[in-house]
Structure formats: structure tokens, C-alpha cells
JSON list of C-alpha atoms in Angstrom, two decimals:
[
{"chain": "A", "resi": 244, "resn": "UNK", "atom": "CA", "xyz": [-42.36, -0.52, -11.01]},
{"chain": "A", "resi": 245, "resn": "UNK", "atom": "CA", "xyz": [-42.75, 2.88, -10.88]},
{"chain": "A", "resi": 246, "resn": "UNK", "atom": "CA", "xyz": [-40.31, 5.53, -13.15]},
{"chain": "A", "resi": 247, "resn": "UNK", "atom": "CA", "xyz": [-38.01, 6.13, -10.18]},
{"chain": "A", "resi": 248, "resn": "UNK", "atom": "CA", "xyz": [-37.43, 2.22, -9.55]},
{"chain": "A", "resi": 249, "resn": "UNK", "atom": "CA", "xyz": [-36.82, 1.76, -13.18]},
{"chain": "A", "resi": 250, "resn": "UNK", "atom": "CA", "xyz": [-34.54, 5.30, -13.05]},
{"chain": "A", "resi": 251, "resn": "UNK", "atom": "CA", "xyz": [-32.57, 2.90, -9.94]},
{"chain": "A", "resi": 252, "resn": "UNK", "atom": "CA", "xyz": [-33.17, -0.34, -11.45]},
{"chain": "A", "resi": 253, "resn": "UNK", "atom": "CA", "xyz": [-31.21, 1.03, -14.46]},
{"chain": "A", "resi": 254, "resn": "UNK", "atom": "CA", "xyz": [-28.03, 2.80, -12.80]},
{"chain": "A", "resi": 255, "resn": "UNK", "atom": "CA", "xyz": [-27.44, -0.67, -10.33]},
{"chain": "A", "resi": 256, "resn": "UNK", "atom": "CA", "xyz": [-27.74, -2.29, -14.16]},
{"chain": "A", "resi": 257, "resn": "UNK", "atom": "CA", "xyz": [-25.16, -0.48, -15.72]},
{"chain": "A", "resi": 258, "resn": "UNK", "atom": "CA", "xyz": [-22.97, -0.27, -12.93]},
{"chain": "A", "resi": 259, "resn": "UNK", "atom": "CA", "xyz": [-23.06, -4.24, -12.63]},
{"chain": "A", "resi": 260, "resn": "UNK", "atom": "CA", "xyz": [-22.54, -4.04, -15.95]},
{"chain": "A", "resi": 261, "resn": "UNK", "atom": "CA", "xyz": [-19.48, -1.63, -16.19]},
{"chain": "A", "resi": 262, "resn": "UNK", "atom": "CA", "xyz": [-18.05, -3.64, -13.68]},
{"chain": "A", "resi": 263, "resn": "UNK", "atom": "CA", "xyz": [-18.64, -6.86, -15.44]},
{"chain": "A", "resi": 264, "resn": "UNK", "atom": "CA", "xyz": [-17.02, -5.19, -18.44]},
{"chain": "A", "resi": 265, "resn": "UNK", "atom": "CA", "xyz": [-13.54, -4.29, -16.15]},
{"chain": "A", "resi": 266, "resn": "UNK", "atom": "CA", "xyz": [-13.26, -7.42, -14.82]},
{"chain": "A", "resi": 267, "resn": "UNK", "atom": "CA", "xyz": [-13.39, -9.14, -18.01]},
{"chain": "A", "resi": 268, "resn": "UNK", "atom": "CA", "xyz": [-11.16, -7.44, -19.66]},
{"chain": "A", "resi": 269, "resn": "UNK", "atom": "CA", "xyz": [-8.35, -7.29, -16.59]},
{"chain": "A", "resi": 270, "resn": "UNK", "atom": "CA", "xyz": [-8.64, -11.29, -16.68]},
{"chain": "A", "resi": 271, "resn": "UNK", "atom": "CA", "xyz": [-8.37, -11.40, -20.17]},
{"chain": "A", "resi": 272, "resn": "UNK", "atom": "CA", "xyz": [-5.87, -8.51, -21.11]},
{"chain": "A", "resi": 273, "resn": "UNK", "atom": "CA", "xyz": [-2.59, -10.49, -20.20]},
{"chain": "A", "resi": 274, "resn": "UNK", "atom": "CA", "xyz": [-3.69, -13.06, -22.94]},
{"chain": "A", "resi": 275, "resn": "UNK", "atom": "CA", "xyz": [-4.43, -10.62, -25.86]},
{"chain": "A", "resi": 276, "resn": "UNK", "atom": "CA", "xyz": [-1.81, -8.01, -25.29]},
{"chain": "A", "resi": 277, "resn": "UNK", "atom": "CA", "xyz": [2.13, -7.67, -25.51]},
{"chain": "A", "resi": 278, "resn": "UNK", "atom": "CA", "xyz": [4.25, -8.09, -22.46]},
{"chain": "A", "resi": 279, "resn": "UNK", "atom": "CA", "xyz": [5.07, -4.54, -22.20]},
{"chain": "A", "resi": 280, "resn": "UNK", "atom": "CA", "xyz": [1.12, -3.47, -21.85]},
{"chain": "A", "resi": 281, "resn": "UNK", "atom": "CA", "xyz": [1.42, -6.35, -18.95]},
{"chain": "A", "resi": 282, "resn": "UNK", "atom": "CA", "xyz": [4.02, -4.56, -17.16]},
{"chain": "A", "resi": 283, "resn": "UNK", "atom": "CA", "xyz": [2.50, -0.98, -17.71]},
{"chain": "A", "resi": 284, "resn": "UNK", "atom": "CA", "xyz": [-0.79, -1.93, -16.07]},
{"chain": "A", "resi": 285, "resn": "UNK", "atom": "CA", "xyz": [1.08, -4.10, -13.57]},
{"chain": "A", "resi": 286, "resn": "UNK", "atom": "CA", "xyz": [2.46, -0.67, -12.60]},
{"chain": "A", "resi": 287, "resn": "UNK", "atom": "CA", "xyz": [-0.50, 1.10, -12.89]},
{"chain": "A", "resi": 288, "resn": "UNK", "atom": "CA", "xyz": [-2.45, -1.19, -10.72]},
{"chain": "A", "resi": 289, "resn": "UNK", "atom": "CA", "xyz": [0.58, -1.24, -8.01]},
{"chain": "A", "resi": 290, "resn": "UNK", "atom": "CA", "xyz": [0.62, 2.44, -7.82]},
{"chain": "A", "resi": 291, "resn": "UNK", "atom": "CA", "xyz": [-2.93, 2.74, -7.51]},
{"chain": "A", "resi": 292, "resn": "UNK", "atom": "CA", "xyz": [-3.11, 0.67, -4.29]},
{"chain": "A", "resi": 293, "resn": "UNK", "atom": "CA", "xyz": [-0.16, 2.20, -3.22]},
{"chain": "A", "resi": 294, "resn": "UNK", "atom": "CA", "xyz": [-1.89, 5.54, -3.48]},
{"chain": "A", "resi": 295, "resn": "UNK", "atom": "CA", "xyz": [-4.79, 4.14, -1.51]},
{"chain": "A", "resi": 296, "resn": "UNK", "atom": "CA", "xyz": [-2.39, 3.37, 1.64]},
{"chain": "A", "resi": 297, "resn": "UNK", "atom": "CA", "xyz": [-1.44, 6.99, 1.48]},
{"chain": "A", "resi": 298, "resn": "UNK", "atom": "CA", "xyz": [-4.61, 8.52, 0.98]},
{"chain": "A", "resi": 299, "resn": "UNK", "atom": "CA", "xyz": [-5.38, 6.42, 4.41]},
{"chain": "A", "resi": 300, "resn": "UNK", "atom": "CA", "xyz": [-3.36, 8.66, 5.99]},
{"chain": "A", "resi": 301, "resn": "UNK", "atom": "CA", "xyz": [-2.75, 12.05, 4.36]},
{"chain": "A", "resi": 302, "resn": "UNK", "atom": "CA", "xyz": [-6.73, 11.96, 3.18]},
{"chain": "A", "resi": 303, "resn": "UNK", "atom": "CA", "xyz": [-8.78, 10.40, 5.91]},
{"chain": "A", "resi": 304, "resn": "UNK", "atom": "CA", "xyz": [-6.41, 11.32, 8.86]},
{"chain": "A", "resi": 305, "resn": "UNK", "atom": "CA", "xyz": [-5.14, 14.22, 7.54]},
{"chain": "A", "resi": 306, "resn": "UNK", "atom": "CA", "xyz": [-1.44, 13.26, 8.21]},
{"chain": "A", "resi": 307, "resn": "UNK", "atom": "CA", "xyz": [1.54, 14.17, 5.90]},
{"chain": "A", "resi": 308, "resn": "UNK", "atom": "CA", "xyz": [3.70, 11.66, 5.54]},
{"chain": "A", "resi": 309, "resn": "UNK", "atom": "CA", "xyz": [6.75, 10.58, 3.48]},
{"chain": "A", "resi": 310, "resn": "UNK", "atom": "CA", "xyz": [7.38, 7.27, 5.24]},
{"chain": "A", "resi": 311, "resn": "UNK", "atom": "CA", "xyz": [5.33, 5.00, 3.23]},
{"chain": "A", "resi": 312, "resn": "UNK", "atom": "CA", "xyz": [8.28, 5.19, 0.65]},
{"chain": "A", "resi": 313, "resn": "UNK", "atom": "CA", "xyz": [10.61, 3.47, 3.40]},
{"chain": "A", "resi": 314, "resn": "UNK", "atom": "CA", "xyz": [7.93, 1.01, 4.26]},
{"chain": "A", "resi": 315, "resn": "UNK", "atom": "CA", "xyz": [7.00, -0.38, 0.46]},
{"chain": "A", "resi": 316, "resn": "UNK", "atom": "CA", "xyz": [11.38, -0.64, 0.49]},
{"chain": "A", "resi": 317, "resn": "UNK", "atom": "CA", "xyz": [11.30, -2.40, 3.56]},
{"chain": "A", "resi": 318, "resn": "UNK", "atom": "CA", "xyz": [9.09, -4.70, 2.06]},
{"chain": "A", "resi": 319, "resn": "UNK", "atom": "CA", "xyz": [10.73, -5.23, -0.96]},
{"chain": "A", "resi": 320, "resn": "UNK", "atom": "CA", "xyz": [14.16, -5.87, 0.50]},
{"chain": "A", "resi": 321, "resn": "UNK", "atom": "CA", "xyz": [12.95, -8.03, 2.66]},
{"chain": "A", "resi": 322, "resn": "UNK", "atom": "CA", "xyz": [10.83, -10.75, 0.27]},
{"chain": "A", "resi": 323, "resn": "UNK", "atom": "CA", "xyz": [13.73, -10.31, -1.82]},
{"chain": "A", "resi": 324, "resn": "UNK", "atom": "CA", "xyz": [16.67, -11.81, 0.53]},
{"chain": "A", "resi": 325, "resn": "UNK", "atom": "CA", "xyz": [14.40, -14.27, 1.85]},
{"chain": "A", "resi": 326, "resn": "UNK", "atom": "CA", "xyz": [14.02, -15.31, -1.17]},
{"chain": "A", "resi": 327, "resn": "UNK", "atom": "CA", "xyz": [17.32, -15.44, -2.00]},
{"chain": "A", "resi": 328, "resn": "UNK", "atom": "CA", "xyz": [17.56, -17.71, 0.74]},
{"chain": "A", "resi": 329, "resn": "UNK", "atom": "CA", "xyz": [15.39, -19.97, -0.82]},
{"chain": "A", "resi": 330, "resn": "UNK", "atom": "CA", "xyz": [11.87, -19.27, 0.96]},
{"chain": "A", "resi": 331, "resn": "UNK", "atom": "CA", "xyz": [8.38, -20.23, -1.07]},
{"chain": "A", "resi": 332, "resn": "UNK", "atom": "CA", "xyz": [7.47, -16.53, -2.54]},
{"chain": "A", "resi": 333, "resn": "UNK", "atom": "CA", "xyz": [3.81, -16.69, -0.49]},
{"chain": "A", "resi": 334, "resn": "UNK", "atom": "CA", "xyz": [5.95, -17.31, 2.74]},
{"chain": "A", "resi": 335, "resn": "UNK", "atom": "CA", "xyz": [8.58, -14.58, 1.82]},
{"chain": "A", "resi": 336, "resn": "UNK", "atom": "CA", "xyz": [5.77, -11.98, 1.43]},
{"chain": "A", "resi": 337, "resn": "UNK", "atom": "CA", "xyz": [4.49, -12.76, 5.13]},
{"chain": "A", "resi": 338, "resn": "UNK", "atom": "CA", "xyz": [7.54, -11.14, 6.42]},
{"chain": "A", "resi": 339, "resn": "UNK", "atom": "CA", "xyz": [7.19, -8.08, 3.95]},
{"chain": "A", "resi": 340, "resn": "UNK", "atom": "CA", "xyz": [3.14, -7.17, 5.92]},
{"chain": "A", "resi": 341, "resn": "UNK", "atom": "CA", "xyz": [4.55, -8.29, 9.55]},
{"chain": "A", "resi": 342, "resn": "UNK", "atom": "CA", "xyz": [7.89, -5.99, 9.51]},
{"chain": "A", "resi": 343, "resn": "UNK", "atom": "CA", "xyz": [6.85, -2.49, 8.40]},
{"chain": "A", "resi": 344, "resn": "UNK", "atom": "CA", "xyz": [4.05, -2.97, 10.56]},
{"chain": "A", "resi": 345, "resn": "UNK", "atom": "CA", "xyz": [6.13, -3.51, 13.45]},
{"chain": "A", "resi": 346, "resn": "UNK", "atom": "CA", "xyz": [8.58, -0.58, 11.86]},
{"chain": "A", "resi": 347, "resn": "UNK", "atom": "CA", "xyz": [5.18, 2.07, 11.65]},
{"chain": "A", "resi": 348, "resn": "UNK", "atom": "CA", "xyz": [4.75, 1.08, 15.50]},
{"chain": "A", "resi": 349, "resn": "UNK", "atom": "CA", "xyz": [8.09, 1.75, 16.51]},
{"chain": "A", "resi": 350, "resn": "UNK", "atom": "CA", "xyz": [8.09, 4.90, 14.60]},
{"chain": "A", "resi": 351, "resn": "UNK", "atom": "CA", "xyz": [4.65, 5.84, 14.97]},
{"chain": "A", "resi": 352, "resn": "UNK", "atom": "CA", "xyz": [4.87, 6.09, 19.15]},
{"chain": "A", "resi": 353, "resn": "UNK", "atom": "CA", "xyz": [7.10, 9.16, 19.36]},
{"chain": "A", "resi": 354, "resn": "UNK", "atom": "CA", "xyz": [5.84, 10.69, 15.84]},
{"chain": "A", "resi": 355, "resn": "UNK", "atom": "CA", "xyz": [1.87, 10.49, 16.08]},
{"chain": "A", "resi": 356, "resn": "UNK", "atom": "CA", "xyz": [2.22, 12.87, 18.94]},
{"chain": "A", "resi": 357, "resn": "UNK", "atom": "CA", "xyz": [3.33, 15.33, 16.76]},
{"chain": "A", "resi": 358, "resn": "UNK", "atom": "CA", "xyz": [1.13, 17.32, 14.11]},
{"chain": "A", "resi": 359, "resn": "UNK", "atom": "CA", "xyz": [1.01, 19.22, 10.94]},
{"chain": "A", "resi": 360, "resn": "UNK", "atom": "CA", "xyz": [4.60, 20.07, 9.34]},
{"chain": "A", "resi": 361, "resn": "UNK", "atom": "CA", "xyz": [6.50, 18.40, 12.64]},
{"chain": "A", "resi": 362, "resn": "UNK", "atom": "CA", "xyz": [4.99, 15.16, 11.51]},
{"chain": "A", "resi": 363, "resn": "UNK", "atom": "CA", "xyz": [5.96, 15.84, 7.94]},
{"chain": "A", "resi": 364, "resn": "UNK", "atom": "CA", "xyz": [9.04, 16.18, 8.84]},
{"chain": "A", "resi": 365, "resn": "UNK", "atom": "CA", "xyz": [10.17, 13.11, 10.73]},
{"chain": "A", "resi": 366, "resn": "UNK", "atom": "CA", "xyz": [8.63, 11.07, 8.71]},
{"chain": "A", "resi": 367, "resn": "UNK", "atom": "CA", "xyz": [10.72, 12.56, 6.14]},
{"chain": "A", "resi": 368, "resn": "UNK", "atom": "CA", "xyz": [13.61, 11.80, 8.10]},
{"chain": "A", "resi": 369, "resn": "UNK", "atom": "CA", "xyz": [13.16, 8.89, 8.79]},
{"chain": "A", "resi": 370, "resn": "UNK", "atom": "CA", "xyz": [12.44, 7.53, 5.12]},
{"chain": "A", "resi": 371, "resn": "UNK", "atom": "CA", "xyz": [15.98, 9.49, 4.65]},
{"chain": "A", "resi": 372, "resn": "UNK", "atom": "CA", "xyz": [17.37, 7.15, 7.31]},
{"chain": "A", "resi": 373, "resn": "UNK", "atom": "CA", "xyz": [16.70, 4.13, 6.02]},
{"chain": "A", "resi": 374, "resn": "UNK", "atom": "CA", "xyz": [17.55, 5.18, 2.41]},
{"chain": "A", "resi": 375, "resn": "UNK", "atom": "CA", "xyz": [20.92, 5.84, 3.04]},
{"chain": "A", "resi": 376, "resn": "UNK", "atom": "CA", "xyz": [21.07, 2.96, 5.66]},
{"chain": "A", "resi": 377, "resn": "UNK", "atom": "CA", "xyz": [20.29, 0.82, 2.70]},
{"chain": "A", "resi": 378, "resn": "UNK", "atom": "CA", "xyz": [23.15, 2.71, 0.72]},
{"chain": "A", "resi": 379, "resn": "UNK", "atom": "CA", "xyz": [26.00, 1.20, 3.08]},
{"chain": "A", "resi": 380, "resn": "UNK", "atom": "CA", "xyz": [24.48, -1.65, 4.53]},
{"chain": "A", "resi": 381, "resn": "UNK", "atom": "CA", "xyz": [26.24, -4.59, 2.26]},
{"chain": "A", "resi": 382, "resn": "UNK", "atom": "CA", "xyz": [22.82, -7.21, 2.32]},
{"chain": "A", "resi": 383, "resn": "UNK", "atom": "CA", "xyz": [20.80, -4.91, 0.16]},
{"chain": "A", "resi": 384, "resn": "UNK", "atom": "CA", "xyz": [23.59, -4.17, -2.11]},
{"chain": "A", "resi": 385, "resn": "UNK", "atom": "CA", "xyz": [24.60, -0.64, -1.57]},
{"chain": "A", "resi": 386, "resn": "UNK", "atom": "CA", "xyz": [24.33, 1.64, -3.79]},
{"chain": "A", "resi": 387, "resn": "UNK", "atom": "CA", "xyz": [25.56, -1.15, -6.25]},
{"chain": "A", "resi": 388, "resn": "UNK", "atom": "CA", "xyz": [21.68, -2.61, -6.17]},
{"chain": "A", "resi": 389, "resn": "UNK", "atom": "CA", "xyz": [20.48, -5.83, -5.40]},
{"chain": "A", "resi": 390, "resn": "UNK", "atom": "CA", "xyz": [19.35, -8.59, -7.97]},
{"chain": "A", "resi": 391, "resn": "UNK", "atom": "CA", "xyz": [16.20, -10.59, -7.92]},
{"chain": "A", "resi": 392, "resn": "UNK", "atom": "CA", "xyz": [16.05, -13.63, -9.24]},
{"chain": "A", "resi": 393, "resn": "UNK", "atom": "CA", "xyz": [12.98, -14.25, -11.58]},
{"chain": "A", "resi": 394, "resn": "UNK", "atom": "CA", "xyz": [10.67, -16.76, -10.11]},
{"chain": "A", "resi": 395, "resn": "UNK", "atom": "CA", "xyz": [7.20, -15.73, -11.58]},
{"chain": "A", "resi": 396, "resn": "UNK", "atom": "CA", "xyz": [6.17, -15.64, -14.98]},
{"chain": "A", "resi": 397, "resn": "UNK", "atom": "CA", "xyz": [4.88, -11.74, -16.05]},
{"chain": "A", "resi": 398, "resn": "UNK", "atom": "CA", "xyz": [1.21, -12.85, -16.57]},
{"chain": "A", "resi": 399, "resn": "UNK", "atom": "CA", "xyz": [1.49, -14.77, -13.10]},
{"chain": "A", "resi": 400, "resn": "UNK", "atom": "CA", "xyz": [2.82, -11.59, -11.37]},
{"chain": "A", "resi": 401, "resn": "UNK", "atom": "CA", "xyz": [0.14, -9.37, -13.25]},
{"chain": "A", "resi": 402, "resn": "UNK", "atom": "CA", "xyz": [-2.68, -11.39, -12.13]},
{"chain": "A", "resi": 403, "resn": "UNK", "atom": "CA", "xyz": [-1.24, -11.75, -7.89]},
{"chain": "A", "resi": 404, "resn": "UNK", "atom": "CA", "xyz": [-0.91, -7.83, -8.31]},
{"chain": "A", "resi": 405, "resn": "UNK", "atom": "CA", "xyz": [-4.29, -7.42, -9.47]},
{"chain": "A", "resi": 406, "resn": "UNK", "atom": "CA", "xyz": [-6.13, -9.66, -7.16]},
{"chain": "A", "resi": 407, "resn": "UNK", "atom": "CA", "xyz": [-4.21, -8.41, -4.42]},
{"chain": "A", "resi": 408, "resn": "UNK", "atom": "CA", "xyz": [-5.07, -4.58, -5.29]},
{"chain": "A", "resi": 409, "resn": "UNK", "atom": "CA", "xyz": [-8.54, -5.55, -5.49]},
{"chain": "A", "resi": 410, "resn": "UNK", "atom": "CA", "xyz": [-8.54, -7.28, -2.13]},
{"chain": "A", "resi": 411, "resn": "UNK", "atom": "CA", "xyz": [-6.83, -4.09, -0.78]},
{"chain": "A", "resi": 412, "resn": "UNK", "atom": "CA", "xyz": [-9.18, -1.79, -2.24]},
{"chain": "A", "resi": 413, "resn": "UNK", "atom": "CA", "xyz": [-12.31, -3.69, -1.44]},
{"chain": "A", "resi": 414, "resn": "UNK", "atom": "CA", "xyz": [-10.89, -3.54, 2.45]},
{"chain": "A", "resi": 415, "resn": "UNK", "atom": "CA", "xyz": [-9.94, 0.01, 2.47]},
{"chain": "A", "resi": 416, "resn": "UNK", "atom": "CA", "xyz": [-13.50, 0.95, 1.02]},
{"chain": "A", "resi": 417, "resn": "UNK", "atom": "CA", "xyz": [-15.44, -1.00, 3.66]},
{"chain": "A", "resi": 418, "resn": "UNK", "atom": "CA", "xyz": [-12.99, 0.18, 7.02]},
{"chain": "A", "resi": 419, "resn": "UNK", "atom": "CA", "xyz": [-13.11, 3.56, 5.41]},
{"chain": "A", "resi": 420, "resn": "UNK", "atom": "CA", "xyz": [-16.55, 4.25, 4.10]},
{"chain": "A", "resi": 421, "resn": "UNK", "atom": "CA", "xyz": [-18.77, 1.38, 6.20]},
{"chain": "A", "resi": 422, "resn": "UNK", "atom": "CA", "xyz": [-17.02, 1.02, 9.83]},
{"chain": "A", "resi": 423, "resn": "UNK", "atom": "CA", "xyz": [-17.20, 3.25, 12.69]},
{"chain": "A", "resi": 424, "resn": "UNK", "atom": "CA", "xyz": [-13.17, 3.48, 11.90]},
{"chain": "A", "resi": 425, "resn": "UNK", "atom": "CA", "xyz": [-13.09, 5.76, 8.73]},
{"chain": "A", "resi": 426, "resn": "UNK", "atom": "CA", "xyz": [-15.55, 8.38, 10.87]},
{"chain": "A", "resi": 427, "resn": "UNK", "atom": "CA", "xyz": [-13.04, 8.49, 13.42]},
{"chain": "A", "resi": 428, "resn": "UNK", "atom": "CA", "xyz": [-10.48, 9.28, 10.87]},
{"chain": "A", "resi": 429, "resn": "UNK", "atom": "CA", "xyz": [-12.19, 12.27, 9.09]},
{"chain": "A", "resi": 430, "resn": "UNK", "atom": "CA", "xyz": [-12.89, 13.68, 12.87]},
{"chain": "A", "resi": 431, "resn": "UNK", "atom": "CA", "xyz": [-9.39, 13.55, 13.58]},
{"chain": "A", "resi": 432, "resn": "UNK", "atom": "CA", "xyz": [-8.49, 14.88, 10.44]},
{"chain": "A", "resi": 433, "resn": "UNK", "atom": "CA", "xyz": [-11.24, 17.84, 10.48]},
{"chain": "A", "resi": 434, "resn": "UNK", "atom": "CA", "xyz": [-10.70, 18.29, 14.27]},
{"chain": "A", "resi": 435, "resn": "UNK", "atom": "CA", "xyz": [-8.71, 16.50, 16.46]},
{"chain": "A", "resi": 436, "resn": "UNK", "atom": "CA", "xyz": [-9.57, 18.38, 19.64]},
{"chain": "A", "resi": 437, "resn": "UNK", "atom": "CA", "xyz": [-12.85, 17.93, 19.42]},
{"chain": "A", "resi": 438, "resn": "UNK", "atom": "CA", "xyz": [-12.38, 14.21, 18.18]},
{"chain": "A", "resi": 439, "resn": "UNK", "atom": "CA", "xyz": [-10.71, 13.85, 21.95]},
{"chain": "A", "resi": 440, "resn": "UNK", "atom": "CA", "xyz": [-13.49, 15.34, 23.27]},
{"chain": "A", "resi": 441, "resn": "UNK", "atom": "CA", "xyz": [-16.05, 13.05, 22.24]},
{"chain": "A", "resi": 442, "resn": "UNK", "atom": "CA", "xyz": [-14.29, 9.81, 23.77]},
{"chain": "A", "resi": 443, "resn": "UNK", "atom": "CA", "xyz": [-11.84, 9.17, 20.58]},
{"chain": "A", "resi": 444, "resn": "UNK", "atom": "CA", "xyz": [-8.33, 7.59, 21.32]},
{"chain": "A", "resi": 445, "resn": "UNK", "atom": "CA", "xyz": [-6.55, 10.00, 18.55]},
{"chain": "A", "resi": 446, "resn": "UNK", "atom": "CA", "xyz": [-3.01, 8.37, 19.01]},
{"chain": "A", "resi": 447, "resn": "UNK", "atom": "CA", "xyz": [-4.26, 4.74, 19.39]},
{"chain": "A", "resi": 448, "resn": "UNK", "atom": "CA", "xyz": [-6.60, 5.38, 16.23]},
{"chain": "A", "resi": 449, "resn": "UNK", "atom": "CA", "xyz": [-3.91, 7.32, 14.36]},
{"chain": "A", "resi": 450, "resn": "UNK", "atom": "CA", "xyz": [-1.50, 4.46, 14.96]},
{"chain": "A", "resi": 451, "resn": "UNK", "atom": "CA", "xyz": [-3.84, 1.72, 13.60]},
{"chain": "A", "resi": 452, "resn": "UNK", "atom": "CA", "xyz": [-4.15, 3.52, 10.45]},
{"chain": "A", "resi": 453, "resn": "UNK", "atom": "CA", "xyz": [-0.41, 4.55, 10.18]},
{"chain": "A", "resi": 454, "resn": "UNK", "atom": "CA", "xyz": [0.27, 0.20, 10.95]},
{"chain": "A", "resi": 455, "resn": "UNK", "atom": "CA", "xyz": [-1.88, -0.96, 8.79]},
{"chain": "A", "resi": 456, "resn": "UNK", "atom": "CA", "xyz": [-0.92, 1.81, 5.61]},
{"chain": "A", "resi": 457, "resn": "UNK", "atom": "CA", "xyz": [2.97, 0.59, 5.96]},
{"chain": "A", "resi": 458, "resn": "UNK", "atom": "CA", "xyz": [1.62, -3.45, 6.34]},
{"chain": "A", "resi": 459, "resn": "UNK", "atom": "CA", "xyz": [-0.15, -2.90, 2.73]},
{"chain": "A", "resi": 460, "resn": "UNK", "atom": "CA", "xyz": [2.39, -1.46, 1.51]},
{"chain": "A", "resi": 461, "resn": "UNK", "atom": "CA", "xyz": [5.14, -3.51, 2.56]},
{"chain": "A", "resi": 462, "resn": "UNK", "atom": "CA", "xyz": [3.34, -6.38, 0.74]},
{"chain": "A", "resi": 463, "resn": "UNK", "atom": "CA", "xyz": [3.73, -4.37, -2.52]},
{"chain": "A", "resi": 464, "resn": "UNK", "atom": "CA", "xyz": [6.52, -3.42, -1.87]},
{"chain": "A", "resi": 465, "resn": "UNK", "atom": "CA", "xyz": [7.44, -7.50, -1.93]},
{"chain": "A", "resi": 466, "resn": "UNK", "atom": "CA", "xyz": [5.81, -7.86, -4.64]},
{"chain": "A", "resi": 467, "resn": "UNK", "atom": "CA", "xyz": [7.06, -5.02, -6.79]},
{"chain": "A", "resi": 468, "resn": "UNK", "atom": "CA", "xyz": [10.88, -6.59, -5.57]},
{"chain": "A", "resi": 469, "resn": "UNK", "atom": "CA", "xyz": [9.70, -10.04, -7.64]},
{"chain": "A", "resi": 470, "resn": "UNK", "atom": "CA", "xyz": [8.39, -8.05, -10.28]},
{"chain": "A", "resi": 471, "resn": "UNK", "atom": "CA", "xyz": [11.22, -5.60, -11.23]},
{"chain": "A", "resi": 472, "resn": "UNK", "atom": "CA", "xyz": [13.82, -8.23, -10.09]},
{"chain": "A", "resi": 473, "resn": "UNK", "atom": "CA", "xyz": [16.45, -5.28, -9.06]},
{"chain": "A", "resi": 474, "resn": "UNK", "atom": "CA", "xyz": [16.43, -3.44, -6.16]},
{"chain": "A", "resi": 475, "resn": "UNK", "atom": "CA", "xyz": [18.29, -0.21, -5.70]},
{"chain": "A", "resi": 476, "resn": "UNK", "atom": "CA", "xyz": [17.56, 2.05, -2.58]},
{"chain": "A", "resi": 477, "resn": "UNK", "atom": "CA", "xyz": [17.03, 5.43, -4.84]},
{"chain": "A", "resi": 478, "resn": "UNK", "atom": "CA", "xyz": [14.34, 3.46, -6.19]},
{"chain": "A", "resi": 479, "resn": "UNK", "atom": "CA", "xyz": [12.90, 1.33, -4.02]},
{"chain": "A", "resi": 480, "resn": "UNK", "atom": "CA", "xyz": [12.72, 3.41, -0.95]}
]
């Protein structure tokens, strides 16, 4: 082996290695910490993948938008009366990926036409729609709020938010970095004239992204509702 296969040989070593240490101590920190170092990195962990469903669309696509708010609400309201209504929690989450999704099509027909600030800017309005929608409307509680019944223990929750982030991450990374899909996205993002004028579908390929941002979220957004057992629309959209 010659110096620059050992120089390889020992960066794939420690990065197996640092990753070996990470994933030994997220299985094991739930068992040697307090319960309020659980719920911090619980957090942490949440926003993290939540950050990766914007960065989907405002870093890849290039695409400012303040709807993914409305979608991780929509997601949490919904797992949350469902389960209220006495649904399994793993069916109850189903809902919370298939209805924002359906939500960012809706939206996303009339608003992926648009671009730069004019996209902002209905996005905008409609997270403020649904926000003050869920302010009146009397099954999410108003602006009274809207309790959650605890069905998970904390270490249970930590470890379904961590695997789940992980899944999330490891898909976003391989659509994004390995697939034809996350090229298309930078050359819409760096030039979307010229991305229509090499063959690419901008709207339909703007729309899968936007879809498939608000269905990951949504699913945290369901999962954050079990977590934090109180939903109030200032908060949770």
C-alpha cells in the first residue's frame, strides 16, 4: 500500500470510526442522562431534519418559502385528533405524510409559477391562513390550545425521532447529492431559464420537491404533537 492508500485508508478509518462513536453514544445517551438532556436533543434532532426539508427548497431550488411552518402544524394537528380518536400512533402518523402532501399540491399549482419575492410571499400567506384558521376553528382548540394525551414514554419518543431523522437525512443525501434529481434542483435554482432549455420540467420538478419537503415535515410535525403533548397554533404552525 502505497502512502496515498494509507493517507485514504486512514480518513475512511476515522470517519467509520467517528461515526461509530455518534451512533453509540445517541443509542446510549437516553440511558445515562436526565430527562431534560432527552428532550433537548429530541429537539435538536427534530429541528435539524426540519431544517433539511427547508434547505430542499430554499437551498437546492432556490425557493423562499414560509409554508413549511403550516405543513409541520398540519401534521401535528392532525396525528393529534386522530389520536384522540383512538387511532394506533404508527397509523395516526400516516395521515400526518399523506395530507400536507396533498396540501403542498394544492398550493404548489398556482404558487410554483411564481418566483423570487412573489413566491415568498404567498407562501407567507398562506402559512398566515391556516394559522389563524386554526385560531377559530373549535377541533384544534382555538387559541385556547389543544391537549395531547401522553402515549409514549420520553426515551421511546427520543429514539422514533432519531431513527426517523436519520432515515430522512440518509434519503435527502442520496436524492440530493446521488440522483439525477438534486442536479435538476441546483439548475433551477442557478438558472431556471436555461434549466427549461435543456429539456427540464421546472414546475413538475419544483412541485416534487415542494410535496415531498411538506410530507417530511408533516411527519414531524406528528411527531413533535406526541412529544410536546399541547398544541397551540402560535406554536405549532
Amino acid at each position: 500500500m502505497g502512502v496515498m492508500g494509507m493517507a485514504r485508508w486512514f480518513r475512511v478509518s476515522r470517519g467509520w470510526l467517528a461515526a461509530g462513536v455518534l451512533v453509540a453514544t445517541a443509542l446510549v445517551l437516553p440511558h445515562v442522562v436526565s430527562t431534560f438532556w432527552v428532550r433537548l436533543v429530541t429537539g435538536l434532532v427534530m429541528w435539524i431534519a426540519l431544517a433539511q426539508t427547508w434547505n430542499m427548497i430554499g437551498g437546492y431550488t432556490g425557493l423562499i418559502s414560509f409554508g413549511q411552518g403550516a405543513f409541520f402544524g398540519v401534521g401535528a394537528y392532525v396525528t393529534a385528533l386522530l389520536i384522540e380518536r383512538g387511532w394506533p400512533f404508527g397509523a395516526a402518523l400516516v395521515p400526518a405524510l399523506i395530507f400536507p402532501a396533498l396540501l403542498a399540491g394544492v398550493i404548489g399549482l398556482p404558487t410554483l409559477r411564481l418566483r423570487g419575492a412573489y413566491f415568498a410571499i404567498a407562501t407567507w400567506a398562506f402559512a398566515e391562513f391556516m394559522r389563524q384558521a386554526a385560531l377559530v376553528a373549535e377541533v384544534t382548540g382555538g387559541s385556547t390550545g389543544m391537549r395531547v394525551r401522553l402515549i409514549l414514554d420520553e426515551r421511546v419518543i427520543y429514539y422514533i425521532m432519531l431513527g426517523t431523522a436519520v432515515l430522512w437525512l440518509a434519503l435527502a443525501w442520496w436524492l440530493l447529492e446521488s440522483r439525477p434529481f438534486g442536479l435538476r434542483l441546483r439548475a433551477i435554482r442557478d438558472h431556471a431559464l436555461a434549466a427549461e432549455m435543456l429539456g427540464i420540467d421546472t414546475t413538475r420538478v419544483k412541485m416534487q420537491a415542494f410535496t415531498l419537503a411538506a410530507a417530511v415535515a408533516g411527519v414531524f410535525g406528528g411527531l413533535y404533537g406526541v412529544w410536546i403533548t399541547f398544541l397551540h397554533p402560535d406554536s405549532a404552525l
